[in-house]
Coordinates of N, CA and C in Angstrom, one line a residue:
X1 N 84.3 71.7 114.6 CA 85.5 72.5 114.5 C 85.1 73.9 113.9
X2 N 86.0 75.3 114.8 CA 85.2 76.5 114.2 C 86.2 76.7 113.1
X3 N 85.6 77.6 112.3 CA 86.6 78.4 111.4 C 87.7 79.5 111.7
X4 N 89.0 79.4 111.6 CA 89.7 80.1 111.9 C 89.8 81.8 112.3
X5 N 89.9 82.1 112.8 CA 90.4 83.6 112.8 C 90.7 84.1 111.1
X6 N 91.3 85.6 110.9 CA 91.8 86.1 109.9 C 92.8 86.4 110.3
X7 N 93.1 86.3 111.0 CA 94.4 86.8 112.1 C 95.3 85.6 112.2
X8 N 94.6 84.3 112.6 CA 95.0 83.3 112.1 C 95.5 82.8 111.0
X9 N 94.5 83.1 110.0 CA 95.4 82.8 108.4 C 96.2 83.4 108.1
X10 N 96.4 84.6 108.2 CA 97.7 85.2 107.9 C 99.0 85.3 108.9
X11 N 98.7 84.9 110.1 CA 99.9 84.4 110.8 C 100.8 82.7 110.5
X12 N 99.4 81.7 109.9 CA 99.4 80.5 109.7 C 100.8 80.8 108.1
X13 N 99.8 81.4 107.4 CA 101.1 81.8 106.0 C 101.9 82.3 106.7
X14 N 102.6 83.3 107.3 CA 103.7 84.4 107.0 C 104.6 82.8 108.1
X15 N 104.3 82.1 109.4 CA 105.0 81.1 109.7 C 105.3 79.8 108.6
X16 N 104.6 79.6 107.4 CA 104.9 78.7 106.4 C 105.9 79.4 105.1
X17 N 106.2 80.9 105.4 CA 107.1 81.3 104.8 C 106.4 81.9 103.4
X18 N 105.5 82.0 103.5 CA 104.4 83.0 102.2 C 104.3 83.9 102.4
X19 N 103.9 84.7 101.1 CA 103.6 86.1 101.2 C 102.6 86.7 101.9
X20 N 102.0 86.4 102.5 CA 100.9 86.7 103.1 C 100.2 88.1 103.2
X21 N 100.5 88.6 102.0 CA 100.0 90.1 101.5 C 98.6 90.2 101.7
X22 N 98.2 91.5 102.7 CA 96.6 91.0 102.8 C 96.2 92.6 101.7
X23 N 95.7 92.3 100.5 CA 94.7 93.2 99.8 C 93.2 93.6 100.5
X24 N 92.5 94.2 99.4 CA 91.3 94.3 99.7 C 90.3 94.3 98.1
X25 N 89.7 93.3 97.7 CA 89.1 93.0 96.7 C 87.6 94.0 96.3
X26 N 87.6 94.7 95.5 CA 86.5 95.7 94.9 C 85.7 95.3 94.0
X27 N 84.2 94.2 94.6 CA 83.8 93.7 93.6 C 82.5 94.8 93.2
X28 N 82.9 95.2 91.7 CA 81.1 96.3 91.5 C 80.2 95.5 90.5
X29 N 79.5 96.3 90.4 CA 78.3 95.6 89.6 C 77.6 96.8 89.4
X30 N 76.6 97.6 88.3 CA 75.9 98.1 87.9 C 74.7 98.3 88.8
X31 N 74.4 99.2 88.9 CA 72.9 99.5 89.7 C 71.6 99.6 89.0
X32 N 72.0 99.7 87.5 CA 71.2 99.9 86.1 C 71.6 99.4 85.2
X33 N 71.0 100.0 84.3 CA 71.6 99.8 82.6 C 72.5 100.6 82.8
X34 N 73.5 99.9 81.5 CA 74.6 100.3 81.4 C 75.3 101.9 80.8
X35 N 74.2 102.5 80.8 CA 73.9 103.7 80.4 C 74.8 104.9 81.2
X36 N 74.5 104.5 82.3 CA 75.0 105.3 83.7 C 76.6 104.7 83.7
X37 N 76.6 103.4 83.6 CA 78.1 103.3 83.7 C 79.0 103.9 82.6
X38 N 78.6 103.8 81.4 CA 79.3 104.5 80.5 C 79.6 105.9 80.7
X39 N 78.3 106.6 80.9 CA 78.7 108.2 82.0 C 79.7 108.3 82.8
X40 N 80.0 107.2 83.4 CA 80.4 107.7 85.0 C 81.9 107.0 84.2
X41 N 82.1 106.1 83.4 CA 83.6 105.9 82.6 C 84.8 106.7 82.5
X42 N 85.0 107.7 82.1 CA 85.5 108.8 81.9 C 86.5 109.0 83.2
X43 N 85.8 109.1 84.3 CA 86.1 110.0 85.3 C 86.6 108.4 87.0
X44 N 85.5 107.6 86.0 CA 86.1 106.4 86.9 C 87.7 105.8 86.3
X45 N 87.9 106.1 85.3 CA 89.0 105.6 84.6 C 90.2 106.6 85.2
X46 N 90.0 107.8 85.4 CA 90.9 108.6 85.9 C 91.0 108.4 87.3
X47 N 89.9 108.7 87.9 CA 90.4 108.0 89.7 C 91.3 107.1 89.3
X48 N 90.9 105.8 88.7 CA 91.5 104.5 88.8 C 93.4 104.8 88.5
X49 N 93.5 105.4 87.5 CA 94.8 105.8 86.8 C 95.7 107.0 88.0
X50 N 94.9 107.8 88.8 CA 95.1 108.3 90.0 C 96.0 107.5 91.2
X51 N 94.7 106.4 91.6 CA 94.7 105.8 93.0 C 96.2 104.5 92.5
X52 N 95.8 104.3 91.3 CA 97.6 103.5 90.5 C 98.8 104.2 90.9
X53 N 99.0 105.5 90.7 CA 100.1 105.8 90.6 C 100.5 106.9 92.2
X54 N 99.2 106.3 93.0 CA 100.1 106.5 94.1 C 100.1 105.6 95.1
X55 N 100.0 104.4 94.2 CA 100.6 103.1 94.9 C 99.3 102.3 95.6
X56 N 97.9 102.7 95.6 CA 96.9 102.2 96.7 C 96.2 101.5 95.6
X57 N 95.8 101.4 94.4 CA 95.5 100.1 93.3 C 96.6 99.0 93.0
X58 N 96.5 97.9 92.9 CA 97.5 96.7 92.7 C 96.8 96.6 91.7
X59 N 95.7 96.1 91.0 CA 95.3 96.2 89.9 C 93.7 96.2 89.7
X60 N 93.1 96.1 88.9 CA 91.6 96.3 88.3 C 91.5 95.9 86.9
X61 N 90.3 95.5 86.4 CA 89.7 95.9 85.1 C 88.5 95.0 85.1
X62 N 87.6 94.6 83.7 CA 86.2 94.2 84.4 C 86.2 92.5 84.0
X63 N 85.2 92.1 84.0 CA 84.9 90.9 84.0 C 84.0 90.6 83.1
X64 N 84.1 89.4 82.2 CA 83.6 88.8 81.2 C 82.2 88.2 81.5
X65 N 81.4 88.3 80.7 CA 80.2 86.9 81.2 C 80.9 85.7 81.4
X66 N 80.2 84.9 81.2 CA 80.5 83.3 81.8 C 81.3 82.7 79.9
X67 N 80.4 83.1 79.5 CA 80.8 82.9 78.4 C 81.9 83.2 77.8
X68 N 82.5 84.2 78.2 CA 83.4 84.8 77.5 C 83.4 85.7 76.4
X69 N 82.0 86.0 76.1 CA 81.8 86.7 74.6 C 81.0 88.3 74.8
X70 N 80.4 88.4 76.3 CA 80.7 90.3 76.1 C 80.6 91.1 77.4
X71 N 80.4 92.1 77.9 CA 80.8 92.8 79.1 C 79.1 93.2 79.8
X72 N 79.3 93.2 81.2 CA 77.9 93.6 81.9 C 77.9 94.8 82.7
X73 N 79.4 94.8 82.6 CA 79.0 96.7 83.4 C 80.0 96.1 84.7
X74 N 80.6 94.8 84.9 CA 81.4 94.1 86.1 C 82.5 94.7 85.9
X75 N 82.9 94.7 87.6 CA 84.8 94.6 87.4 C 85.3 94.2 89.0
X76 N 86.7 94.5 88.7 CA 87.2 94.0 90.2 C 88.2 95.2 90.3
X77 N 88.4 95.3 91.8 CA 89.7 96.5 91.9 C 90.3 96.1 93.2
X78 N 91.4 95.6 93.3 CA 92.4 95.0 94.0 C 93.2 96.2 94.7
X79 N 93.2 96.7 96.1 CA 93.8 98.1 96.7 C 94.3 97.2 97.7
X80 N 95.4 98.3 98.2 CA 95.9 98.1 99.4 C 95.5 99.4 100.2
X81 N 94.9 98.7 101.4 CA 94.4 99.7 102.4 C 95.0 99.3 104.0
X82 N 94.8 99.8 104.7 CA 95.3 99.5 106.0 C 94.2 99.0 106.9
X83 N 92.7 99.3 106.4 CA 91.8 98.5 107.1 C 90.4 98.4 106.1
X84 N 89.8 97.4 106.4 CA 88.5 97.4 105.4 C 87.8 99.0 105.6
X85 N 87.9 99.9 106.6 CA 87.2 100.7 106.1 C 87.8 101.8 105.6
X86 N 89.2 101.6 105.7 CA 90.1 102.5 104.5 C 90.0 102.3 103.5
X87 N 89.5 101.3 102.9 CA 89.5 100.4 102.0 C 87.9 100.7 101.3
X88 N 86.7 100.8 102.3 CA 85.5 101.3 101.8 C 85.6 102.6 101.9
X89 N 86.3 104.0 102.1 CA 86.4 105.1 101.8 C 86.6 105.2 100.4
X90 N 88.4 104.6 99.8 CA 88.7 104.2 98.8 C 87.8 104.0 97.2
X91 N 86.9 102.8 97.9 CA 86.0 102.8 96.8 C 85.0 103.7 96.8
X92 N 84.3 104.5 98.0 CA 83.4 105.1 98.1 C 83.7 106.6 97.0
X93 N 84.9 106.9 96.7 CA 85.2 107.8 96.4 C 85.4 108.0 94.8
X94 N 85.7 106.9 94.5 CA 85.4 106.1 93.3 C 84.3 107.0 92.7
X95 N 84.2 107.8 91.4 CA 83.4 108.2 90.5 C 82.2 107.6 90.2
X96 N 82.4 106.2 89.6 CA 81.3 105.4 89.4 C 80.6 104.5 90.8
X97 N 81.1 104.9 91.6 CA 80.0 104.2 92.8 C 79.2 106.0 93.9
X98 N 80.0 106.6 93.8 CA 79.8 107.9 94.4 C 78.2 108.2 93.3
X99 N 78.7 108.3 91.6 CA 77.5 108.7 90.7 C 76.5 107.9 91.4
X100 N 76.6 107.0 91.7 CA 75.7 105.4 92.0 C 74.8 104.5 90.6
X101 N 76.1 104.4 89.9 CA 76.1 103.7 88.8 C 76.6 102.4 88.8
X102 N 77.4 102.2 89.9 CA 77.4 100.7 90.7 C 77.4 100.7 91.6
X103 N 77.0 99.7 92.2 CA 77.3 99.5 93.8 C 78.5 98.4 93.8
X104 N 79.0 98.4 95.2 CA 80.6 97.8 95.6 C 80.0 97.1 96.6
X105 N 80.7 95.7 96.9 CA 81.1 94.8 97.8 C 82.8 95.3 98.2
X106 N 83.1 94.9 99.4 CA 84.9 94.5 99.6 C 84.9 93.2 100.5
X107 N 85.9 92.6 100.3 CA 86.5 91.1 100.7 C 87.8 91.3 100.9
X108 N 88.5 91.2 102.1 CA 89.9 90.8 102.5 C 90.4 89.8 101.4
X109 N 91.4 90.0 101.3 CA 91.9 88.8 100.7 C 93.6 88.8 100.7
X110 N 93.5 87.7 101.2 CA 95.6 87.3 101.2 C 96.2 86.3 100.0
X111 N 96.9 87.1 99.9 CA 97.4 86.9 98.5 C 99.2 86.5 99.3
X112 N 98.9 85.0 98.4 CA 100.1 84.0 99.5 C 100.8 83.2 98.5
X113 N 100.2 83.0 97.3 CA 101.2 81.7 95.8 C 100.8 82.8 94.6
X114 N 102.0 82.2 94.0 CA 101.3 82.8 92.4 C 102.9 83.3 92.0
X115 N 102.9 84.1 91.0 CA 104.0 84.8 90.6 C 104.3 85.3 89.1
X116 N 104.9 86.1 88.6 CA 104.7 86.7 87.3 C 105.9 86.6 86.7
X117 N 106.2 86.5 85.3 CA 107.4 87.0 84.3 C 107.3 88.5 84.1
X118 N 108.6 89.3 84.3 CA 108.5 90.4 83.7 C 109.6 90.1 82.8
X119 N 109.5 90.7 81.4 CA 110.5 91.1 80.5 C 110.5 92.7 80.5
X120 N 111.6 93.4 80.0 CA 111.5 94.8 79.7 C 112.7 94.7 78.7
X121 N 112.6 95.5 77.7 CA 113.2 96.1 76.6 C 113.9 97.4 76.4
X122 N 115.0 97.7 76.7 CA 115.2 98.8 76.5 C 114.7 99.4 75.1
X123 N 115.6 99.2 74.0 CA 115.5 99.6 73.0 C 114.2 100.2 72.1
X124 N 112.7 99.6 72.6 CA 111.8 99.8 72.4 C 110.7 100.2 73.3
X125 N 111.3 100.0 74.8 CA 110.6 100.7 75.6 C 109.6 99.9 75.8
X126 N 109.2 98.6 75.5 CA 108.2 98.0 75.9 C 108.4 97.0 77.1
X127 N 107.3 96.5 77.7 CA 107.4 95.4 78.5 C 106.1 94.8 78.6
X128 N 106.3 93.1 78.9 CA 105.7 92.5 78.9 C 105.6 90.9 79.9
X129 N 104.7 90.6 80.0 CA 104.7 89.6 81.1 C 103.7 89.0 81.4
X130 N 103.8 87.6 82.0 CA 103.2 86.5 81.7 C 103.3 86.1 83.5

């Protein structure tokens, strides 16, 4: 038996009544020591806070060791692009992979279960969610 299409899977969800939101997953990793990443921080944080607020990040931030007890220079960045290579422009442009202080992978990915709490507060202006 082969393995499906992509075109497949996400026709298979959207007829089962899912979201079948197709992202594009931004896995980096360090090219060095962390030295270079910390440089290129600054200015990757700003892209990032950029490409948010005009809608083409869904989310990001980095990734833990295994252990859970300290950071390697990893992360992930979740975009909506209209094709994987709109999607590799995106990250190419990215601060910290342009410096070449990480290198990037991307992975399609459909995003089909799951779901969040939002609270919001007026009074205090905060919000929060689970």
């Amino acid at each position: 038996m082969s393995a499906p299409s992509w075109r497949d899977m996400i026709e298979a969800a959207t007829a089962k009544g899912m979201l079948a939101k197709e992202f594009f997953v931004v896995f980096t990793e360090p090219t060095g020591d962390l030295e270079a990443v910390q440089k290129a921080r600054a200015e990757h944080l700003e892209y990032q806070v950029a490409i948010e607020q005009k809608g083409i990040m869904f989310a990001a931030g980095p990734f833990s060791n295994e252990a859970g007890d300290s950071w390697g220079g990893e992360g992930m960045i979740i975009i909506r692009a209209e094709s994987i290579d709109a999607a590799t422009a995106i990250a190419e442009a990215d601060p910290m992979h342009s410096s070449g202080a990480r290198r990037f992978r991307i992975r399609p990915w459909l995003m089909n279960e799951g779901g969040f709490n939002l609270r919001v507060t007026f009074s205090d202006g905060k919000q929060r969610f689970s």
